[in-house]
mmCIF file of N, CA and C in Angstrom:
data_model
loop_
_atom_site.group_PDB
_atom_site.id
_atom_site.type_symbol
_atom_site.label_atom_id
_atom_site.label_comp_id
_atom_site.label_asym_id
_atom_site.label_seq_id
_atom_site.Cartn_x
_atom_site.Cartn_y
_atom_site.Cartn_z
ATOM 1 N N MET A 82 31.058 -0.929 4.669
ATOM 2 C CA MET A 82 30.118 -0.997 5.766
ATOM 3 C C MET A 82 30.178 0.324 6.535
ATOM 4 N N LEU A 83 29.011 0.855 6.888
ATOM 5 C CA LEU A 83 28.935 2.115 7.601
ATOM 6 C C LEU A 83 29.082 1.895 9.102
ATOM 7 N N PRO A 84 29.702 2.841 9.784
ATOM 8 C CA PRO A 84 29.842 2.707 11.236
ATOM 9 C C PRO A 84 28.519 2.984 11.945
ATOM 10 N N ILE A 85 28.390 2.487 13.146
ATOM 11 C CA ILE A 85 27.249 2.787 14.000
ATOM 12 C C ILE A 85 27.709 3.835 15.010
ATOM 13 N N VAL A 86 26.994 4.939 15.074
ATOM 14 C CA VAL A 86 27.361 6.031 15.970
ATOM 15 C C VAL A 86 26.252 6.189 17.003
ATOM 16 N N ILE A 87 26.606 6.158 18.257
ATOM 17 C CA ILE A 87 25.650 6.384 19.335
ATOM 18 C C ILE A 87 26.095 7.627 20.086
ATOM 19 N N GLU A 88 25.290 8.669 20.018
ATOM 20 C CA GLU A 88 25.610 9.924 20.689
ATOM 21 C C GLU A 88 25.269 9.798 22.168
ATOM 22 N N MET A 89 26.252 9.660 23.013
ATOM 23 C CA MET A 89 26.016 9.461 24.433
ATOM 24 C C MET A 89 25.719 10.768 25.169
ATOM 25 N N GLY A 90 26.077 11.885 24.578
ATOM 26 C CA GLY A 90 25.836 13.160 25.235
ATOM 27 C C GLY A 90 24.398 13.634 25.121
ATOM 28 N N LEU A 91 23.657 13.084 24.156
ATOM 29 C CA LEU A 91 22.277 13.500 23.941
ATOM 30 C C LEU A 91 21.320 12.465 24.521
ATOM 31 N N PRO A 92 20.232 12.921 25.126
ATOM 32 C CA PRO A 92 19.246 11.953 25.615
ATOM 33 C C PRO A 92 18.566 11.248 24.448
ATOM 34 N N ASP A 93 18.113 10.036 24.699
ATOM 35 C CA ASP A 93 17.361 9.285 23.712
ATOM 36 C C ASP A 93 16.103 10.079 23.352
ATOM 37 N N TRP A 94 15.709 10.043 22.067
ATOM 38 C CA TRP A 94 14.552 10.795 21.605
ATOM 39 C C TRP A 94 13.295 10.417 22.387
ATOM 40 N N SER A 95 13.061 9.134 22.591
ATOM 41 C CA SER A 95 11.859 8.721 23.307
ATOM 42 C C SER A 95 11.896 9.166 24.768
ATOM 43 N N GLU A 96 13.058 9.146 25.395
ATOM 44 C CA GLU A 96 13.176 9.642 26.776
ATOM 45 C C GLU A 96 12.856 11.129 26.837
ATOM 46 N N SER A 97 13.365 11.879 25.882
ATOM 47 C CA SER A 97 13.087 13.318 25.839
ATOM 48 C C SER A 97 11.604 13.584 25.649
ATOM 49 N N LEU A 98 10.970 12.802 24.772
ATOM 50 C CA LEU A 98 9.546 12.996 24.524
ATOM 51 C C LEU A 98 8.704 12.683 25.755
ATOM 52 N N MET A 99 9.073 11.642 26.470
ATOM 53 C CA MET A 99 8.323 11.289 27.681
ATOM 54 C C MET A 99 8.466 12.386 28.745
ATOM 55 N N GLU A 100 9.680 12.915 28.890
ATOM 56 C CA GLU A 100 9.889 14.001 29.852
ATOM 57 C C GLU A 100 9.117 15.253 29.426
ATOM 58 N N PHE A 101 9.127 15.559 28.138
ATOM 59 C CA PHE A 101 8.389 16.708 27.614
ATOM 60 C C PHE A 101 6.897 16.530 27.882
ATOM 61 N N ALA A 102 6.377 15.334 27.625
ATOM 62 C CA ALA A 102 4.959 15.044 27.870
ATOM 63 C C ALA A 102 4.616 15.229 29.346
ATOM 64 N N HIS A 103 5.478 14.751 30.210
ATOM 65 C CA HIS A 103 5.256 14.887 31.651
ATOM 66 C C HIS A 103 5.184 16.371 32.048
ATOM 67 N N ARG A 104 6.105 17.166 31.539
ATOM 68 C CA ARG A 104 6.117 18.592 31.878
ATOM 69 C C ARG A 104 4.924 19.330 31.289
ATOM 70 N N LEU A 105 4.527 18.939 30.082
ATOM 71 C CA LEU A 105 3.336 19.549 29.488
ATOM 72 C C LEU A 105 2.095 19.246 30.314
ATOM 73 N N LYS A 106 1.967 18.000 30.750
ATOM 74 C CA LYS A 106 0.811 17.603 31.565
ATOM 75 C C LYS A 106 0.794 18.392 32.866
ATOM 76 N N SER A 107 1.955 18.592 33.465
ATOM 77 C CA SER A 107 2.033 19.380 34.698
ATOM 78 C C SER A 107 1.657 20.838 34.463
ATOM 79 N N ALA A 108 2.076 21.378 33.325
ATOM 80 C CA ALA A 108 1.829 22.791 33.029
ATOM 81 C C ALA A 108 0.396 23.075 32.582
ATOM 82 N N PHE A 109 -0.195 22.157 31.805
ATOM 83 C CA PHE A 109 -1.488 22.445 31.187
ATOM 84 C C PHE A 109 -2.642 21.582 31.697
ATOM 85 N N GLY A 110 -2.351 20.535 32.425
ATOM 86 C CA GLY A 110 -3.404 19.698 32.993
ATOM 87 C C GLY A 110 -4.377 19.189 31.952
ATOM 88 N N SER A 111 -5.652 19.339 32.234
ATOM 89 C CA SER A 111 -6.686 18.803 31.343
ATOM 90 C C SER A 111 -6.806 19.570 30.030
ATOM 91 N N ARG A 112 -6.156 20.717 29.915
ATOM 92 C CA ARG A 112 -6.162 21.465 28.646
ATOM 93 C C ARG A 112 -5.307 20.784 27.584
ATOM 94 N N LEU A 113 -4.404 19.883 28.007
ATOM 95 C CA LEU A 113 -3.569 19.149 27.063
ATOM 96 C C LEU A 113 -4.394 18.014 26.473
ATOM 97 N N VAL A 114 -4.649 18.077 25.179
ATOM 98 C CA VAL A 114 -5.489 17.091 24.506
ATOM 99 C C VAL A 114 -4.666 15.916 24.012
ATOM 100 N N ARG A 115 -3.548 16.202 23.336
ATOM 101 C CA ARG A 115 -2.690 15.136 22.824
ATOM 102 C C ARG A 115 -1.346 15.701 22.402
ATOM 103 N N ILE A 116 -0.386 14.793 22.293
ATOM 104 C CA ILE A 116 0.945 15.128 21.799
ATOM 105 C C ILE A 116 1.249 14.101 20.718
ATOM 106 N N ILE A 117 1.643 14.572 19.551
ATOM 107 C CA ILE A 117 2.010 13.667 18.463
ATOM 108 C C ILE A 117 3.449 13.981 18.093
ATOM 109 N N ALA A 118 4.300 12.977 18.217
ATOM 110 C CA ALA A 118 5.726 13.169 17.935
ATOM 111 C C ALA A 118 6.126 12.354 16.715
ATOM 112 N N LEU A 119 6.972 12.923 15.909
ATOM 113 C CA LEU A 119 7.530 12.198 14.776
ATOM 114 C C LEU A 119 8.586 11.223 15.293
ATOM 115 N N PRO A 120 8.856 10.153 14.552
ATOM 116 C CA PRO A 120 9.750 9.113 15.057
ATOM 117 C C PRO A 120 11.208 9.528 15.212
ATOM 118 N N SER A 121 11.581 10.645 14.645
ATOM 119 C CA SER A 121 12.965 11.110 14.731
ATOM 120 C C SER A 121 12.978 12.626 14.876
ATOM 121 N N PRO A 122 13.934 13.162 15.628
ATOM 122 C CA PRO A 122 14.027 14.617 15.732
ATOM 123 C C PRO A 122 14.427 15.278 14.418
ATOM 124 N N ASP A 123 14.911 14.475 13.465
ATOM 125 C CA ASP A 123 15.357 15.016 12.183
ATOM 126 C C ASP A 123 14.236 15.164 11.159
ATOM 127 N N LEU A 124 13.068 14.596 11.458
ATOM 128 C CA LEU A 124 11.918 14.725 10.571
ATOM 129 C C LEU A 124 11.112 15.953 10.974
ATOM 130 N N SER A 125 10.327 16.486 10.040
ATOM 131 C CA SER A 125 9.515 17.645 10.403
ATOM 132 C C SER A 125 8.265 17.745 9.552
ATOM 133 N N VAL A 126 7.251 18.334 10.142
ATOM 134 C CA VAL A 126 6.009 18.726 9.490
ATOM 135 C C VAL A 126 5.778 20.163 9.921
ATOM 136 N N TYR A 127 5.542 21.041 8.973
ATOM 137 C CA TYR A 127 5.397 22.475 9.284
ATOM 138 C C TYR A 127 6.597 22.972 10.103
ATOM 139 N N ASP A 128 7.788 22.490 9.763
ATOM 140 C CA ASP A 128 9.040 22.858 10.440
ATOM 141 C C ASP A 128 9.067 22.464 11.914
ATOM 142 N N SER A 129 8.282 21.472 12.315
ATOM 143 C CA SER A 129 8.230 21.009 13.698
ATOM 144 C C SER A 129 8.291 19.487 13.742
ATOM 145 N N ASN A 130 8.746 18.951 14.884
ATOM 146 C CA ASN A 130 8.796 17.491 15.017
ATOM 147 C C ASN A 130 7.881 16.956 16.117
ATOM 148 N N VAL A 131 7.197 17.847 16.808
ATOM 149 C CA VAL A 131 6.224 17.462 17.833
ATOM 150 C C VAL A 131 5.024 18.403 17.728
ATOM 151 N N LEU A 132 3.828 17.813 17.725
ATOM 152 C CA LEU A 132 2.598 18.601 17.722
ATOM 153 C C LEU A 132 1.979 18.531 19.114
ATOM 154 N N VAL A 133 1.750 19.690 19.708
ATOM 155 C CA VAL A 133 1.111 19.785 21.023
ATOM 156 C C VAL A 133 -0.289 20.339 20.786
ATOM 157 N N VAL A 134 -1.300 19.540 21.110
ATOM 158 C CA VAL A 134 -2.686 19.944 20.891
ATOM 159 C C VAL A 134 -3.307 20.324 22.235
ATOM 160 N N LEU A 135 -3.771 21.571 22.308
ATOM 161 C CA LEU A 135 -4.436 22.087 23.507
ATOM 162 C C LEU A 135 -5.892 22.378 23.176
ATOM 163 N N ASP A 136 -6.762 22.304 24.185
ATOM 164 C CA ASP A 136 -8.171 22.600 23.917
ATOM 165 C C ASP A 136 -8.375 24.075 23.608
ATOM 166 N N ARG A 137 -7.515 24.913 24.148
ATOM 167 C CA ARG A 137 -7.494 26.348 23.828
ATOM 168 C C ARG A 137 -6.105 26.863 24.216
ATOM 169 N N PHE A 138 -5.668 27.914 23.542
ATOM 170 C CA PHE A 138 -4.344 28.448 23.867
ATOM 171 C C PHE A 138 -4.241 29.902 23.461
ATOM 172 N N ASP A 139 -3.256 30.563 24.069
ATOM 173 C CA ASP A 139 -2.951 31.944 23.722
ATOM 174 C C ASP A 139 -1.439 32.064 23.543
ATOM 175 N N ARG A 140 -0.981 33.280 23.324
ATOM 176 C CA ARG A 140 0.433 33.528 23.078
ATOM 177 C C ARG A 140 1.313 33.060 24.242
ATOM 178 N N GLU A 141 0.854 33.265 25.456
ATOM 179 C CA GLU A 141 1.603 32.844 26.645
ATOM 180 C C GLU A 141 1.730 31.328 26.719
ATOM 181 N N ASP A 142 0.700 30.619 26.319
ATOM 182 C CA ASP A 142 0.757 29.151 26.292
ATOM 183 C C ASP A 142 1.804 28.667 25.287
ATOM 184 N N VAL A 143 1.840 29.294 24.129
ATOM 185 C CA VAL A 143 2.837 28.926 23.111
ATOM 186 C C VAL A 143 4.241 29.169 23.657
ATOM 187 N N ARG A 144 4.436 30.298 24.304
ATOM 188 C CA ARG A 144 5.744 30.608 24.901
ATOM 189 C C ARG A 144 6.125 29.548 25.921
ATOM 190 N N ARG A 145 5.186 29.127 26.745
ATOM 191 C CA ARG A 145 5.468 28.124 27.781
ATOM 192 C C ARG A 145 5.816 26.779 27.155
ATOM 193 N N VAL A 146 5.120 26.383 26.112
ATOM 194 C CA VAL A 146 5.437 25.131 25.415
ATOM 195 C C VAL A 146 6.861 25.181 24.871
ATOM 196 N N LEU A 147 7.233 26.301 24.264
ATOM 197 C CA LEU A 147 8.586 26.444 23.717
ATOM 198 C C LEU A 147 9.641 26.408 24.820
ATOM 199 N N GLU A 148 9.371 27.054 25.930
ATOM 200 C CA GLU A 148 10.301 27.029 27.062
ATOM 201 C C GLU A 148 10.512 25.596 27.568
ATOM 202 N N LEU A 149 9.429 24.860 27.722
ATOM 203 C CA LEU A 149 9.531 23.479 28.200
ATOM 204 C C LEU A 149 10.330 22.621 27.227
ATOM 205 N N ALA A 150 10.109 22.825 25.943
ATOM 206 C CA ALA A 150 10.840 22.058 24.934
ATOM 207 C C ALA A 150 12.339 22.310 25.051
ATOM 208 N N ILE A 151 12.737 23.556 25.183
ATOM 209 C CA ILE A 151 14.160 23.899 25.295
ATOM 210 C C ILE A 151 14.756 23.332 26.575
ATOM 211 N N GLU A 152 13.991 23.382 27.675
ATOM 212 C CA GLU A 152 14.482 22.837 28.939
ATOM 213 C C GLU A 152 14.754 21.333 28.851
ATOM 214 N N VAL A 153 13.911 20.622 28.109
ATOM 215 C CA VAL A 153 14.030 19.155 28.037
ATOM 216 C C VAL A 153 15.088 18.728 27.022
ATOM 217 N N ASP A 154 14.992 19.234 25.802
ATOM 218 C CA ASP A 154 15.889 18.784 24.737
ATOM 219 C C ASP A 154 15.772 19.779 23.588
ATOM 220 N N GLU A 155 16.853 20.400 23.228
ATOM 221 C CA GLU A 155 16.820 21.421 22.184
ATOM 222 C C GLU A 155 16.431 20.879 20.815
ATOM 223 N N ARG A 156 16.395 19.552 20.671
ATOM 224 C CA ARG A 156 15.949 18.960 19.402
ATOM 225 C C ARG A 156 14.435 19.001 19.265
ATOM 226 N N ILE A 157 13.724 19.190 20.367
ATOM 227 C CA ILE A 157 12.257 19.255 20.312
ATOM 228 C C ILE A 157 11.855 20.611 19.748
ATOM 229 N N ASN A 158 11.148 20.566 18.634
ATOM 230 C CA ASN A 158 10.687 21.784 17.963
ATOM 231 C C ASN A 158 9.165 21.679 17.822
ATOM 232 N N PRO A 159 8.432 22.146 18.847
ATOM 233 C CA PRO A 159 6.992 21.916 18.859
ATOM 234 C C PRO A 159 6.178 22.921 18.052
ATOM 235 N N LEU A 160 5.051 22.428 17.592
ATOM 236 C CA LEU A 160 4.013 23.255 16.997
ATOM 237 C C LEU A 160 2.809 23.129 17.919
ATOM 238 N N VAL A 161 2.207 24.247 18.286
ATOM 239 C CA VAL A 161 1.024 24.235 19.146
ATOM 240 C C VAL A 161 -0.204 24.433 18.267
ATOM 241 N N ALA A 162 -1.197 23.569 18.466
ATOM 242 C CA ALA A 162 -2.439 23.656 17.701
ATOM 243 C C ALA A 162 -3.621 23.483 18.647
ATOM 244 N N GLY A 163 -4.758 23.994 18.211
ATOM 245 C CA GLY A 163 -5.998 23.787 18.950
ATOM 246 C C GLY A 163 -6.635 22.473 18.548
ATOM 247 N N LYS A 164 -7.498 21.937 19.392
ATOM 248 C CA LYS A 164 -8.107 20.635 19.107
ATOM 249 C C LYS A 164 -8.975 20.666 17.853
ATOM 250 N N TRP A 165 -9.368 21.832 17.410
ATOM 251 C CA TRP A 165 -10.177 21.986 16.212
ATOM 252 C C TRP A 165 -9.336 21.956 14.924
ATOM 253 N N GLU A 166 -8.012 21.998 15.041
ATOM 254 C CA GLU A 166 -7.127 22.066 13.868
ATOM 255 C C GLU A 166 -6.765 20.657 13.387
ATOM 256 N N ARG A 167 -7.727 20.011 12.756
ATOM 257 C CA ARG A 167 -7.572 18.619 12.319
ATOM 258 C C ARG A 167 -6.498 18.456 11.245
ATOM 259 N N ASP A 168 -6.291 19.478 10.426
ATOM 260 C CA ASP A 168 -5.279 19.379 9.365
ATOM 261 C C ASP A 168 -3.894 19.143 9.949
ATOM 262 N N ALA A 169 -3.570 19.828 11.025
ATOM 263 C CA ALA A 169 -2.258 19.652 11.653
ATOM 264 C C ALA A 169 -2.118 18.240 12.208
ATOM 265 N N VAL A 170 -3.151 17.751 12.866
ATOM 266 C CA VAL A 170 -3.112 16.390 13.417
ATOM 267 C C VAL A 170 -2.938 15.381 12.298
ATOM 268 N N GLU A 171 -3.716 15.504 11.245
ATOM 269 C CA GLU A 171 -3.634 14.572 10.120
ATOM 270 C C GLU A 171 -2.264 14.625 9.446
ATOM 271 N N ALA A 172 -1.683 15.808 9.326
ATOM 272 C CA ALA A 172 -0.360 15.943 8.707
ATOM 273 C C ALA A 172 0.703 15.215 9.522
ATOM 274 N N PHE A 173 0.662 15.358 10.845
ATOM 275 C CA PHE A 173 1.645 14.682 11.693
ATOM 276 C C PHE A 173 1.459 13.172 11.660
ATOM 277 N N ILE A 174 0.227 12.720 11.708
ATOM 278 C CA ILE A 174 -0.027 11.273 11.677
ATOM 279 C C ILE A 174 0.375 10.677 10.334
ATOM 280 N N SER A 175 0.127 11.391 9.240
ATOM 281 C CA SER A 175 0.496 10.859 7.917
ATOM 282 C C SER A 175 2.003 10.775 7.737
ATOM 283 N N GLU A 176 2.763 11.515 8.526
ATOM 284 C CA GLU A 176 4.232 11.452 8.452
ATOM 285 C C GLU A 176 4.806 10.436 9.442
ATOM 286 N N GLY A 177 3.965 9.664 10.052
ATOM 287 C CA GLY A 177 4.463 8.630 10.959
ATOM 288 C C GLY A 177 4.509 9.037 12.412
ATOM 289 N N GLY A 178 3.857 10.145 12.739
ATOM 290 C CA GLY A 178 3.833 10.583 14.126
ATOM 291 C C GLY A 178 3.029 9.634 15.000
ATOM 292 N N ALA A 179 3.386 9.583 16.256
ATOM 293 C CA ALA A 179 2.693 8.714 17.204
ATOM 294 C C ALA A 179 2.272 9.506 18.427
ATOM 295 N N ASP A 180 1.068 9.208 18.935
ATOM 296 C CA ASP A 180 0.610 9.826 20.175
ATOM 297 C C ASP A 180 1.497 9.364 21.312
ATOM 298 N N ILE A 181 1.832 10.295 22.207
ATOM 299 C CA ILE A 181 2.558 9.897 23.422
ATOM 300 C C ILE A 181 1.802 10.385 24.636
#
C-alpha cells in the first residue's frame, strides 16, 4: 500500500489558482478574457499549466503575468494567448483544463 503525502508547506493548487485569478483580474480588468488551468500543477500543455487569455497583449503584459504567477505560487507556469488563438484554448481544454 502506498503512503498518502500531504505537502503542508505548499498552498493547495485550487487556492493558488483562485488567488492568481484574483490578481490577474485586478491587473488586467476587462482585458482578461479567461483563465484555463489544468487539474494539476504537474500537467502541462505547451510547457505550461495555466492559460491566460487576454483580448490583446504586449511584452509588458506577458512579463506582468509571469510576475504575478511567481508571487502567488512558483508551480504556476502560465502561457499568455490572445482571444483569437483558439488552438491554445482547445489544447488546454482537451487536456482537462477548466475555466476559473
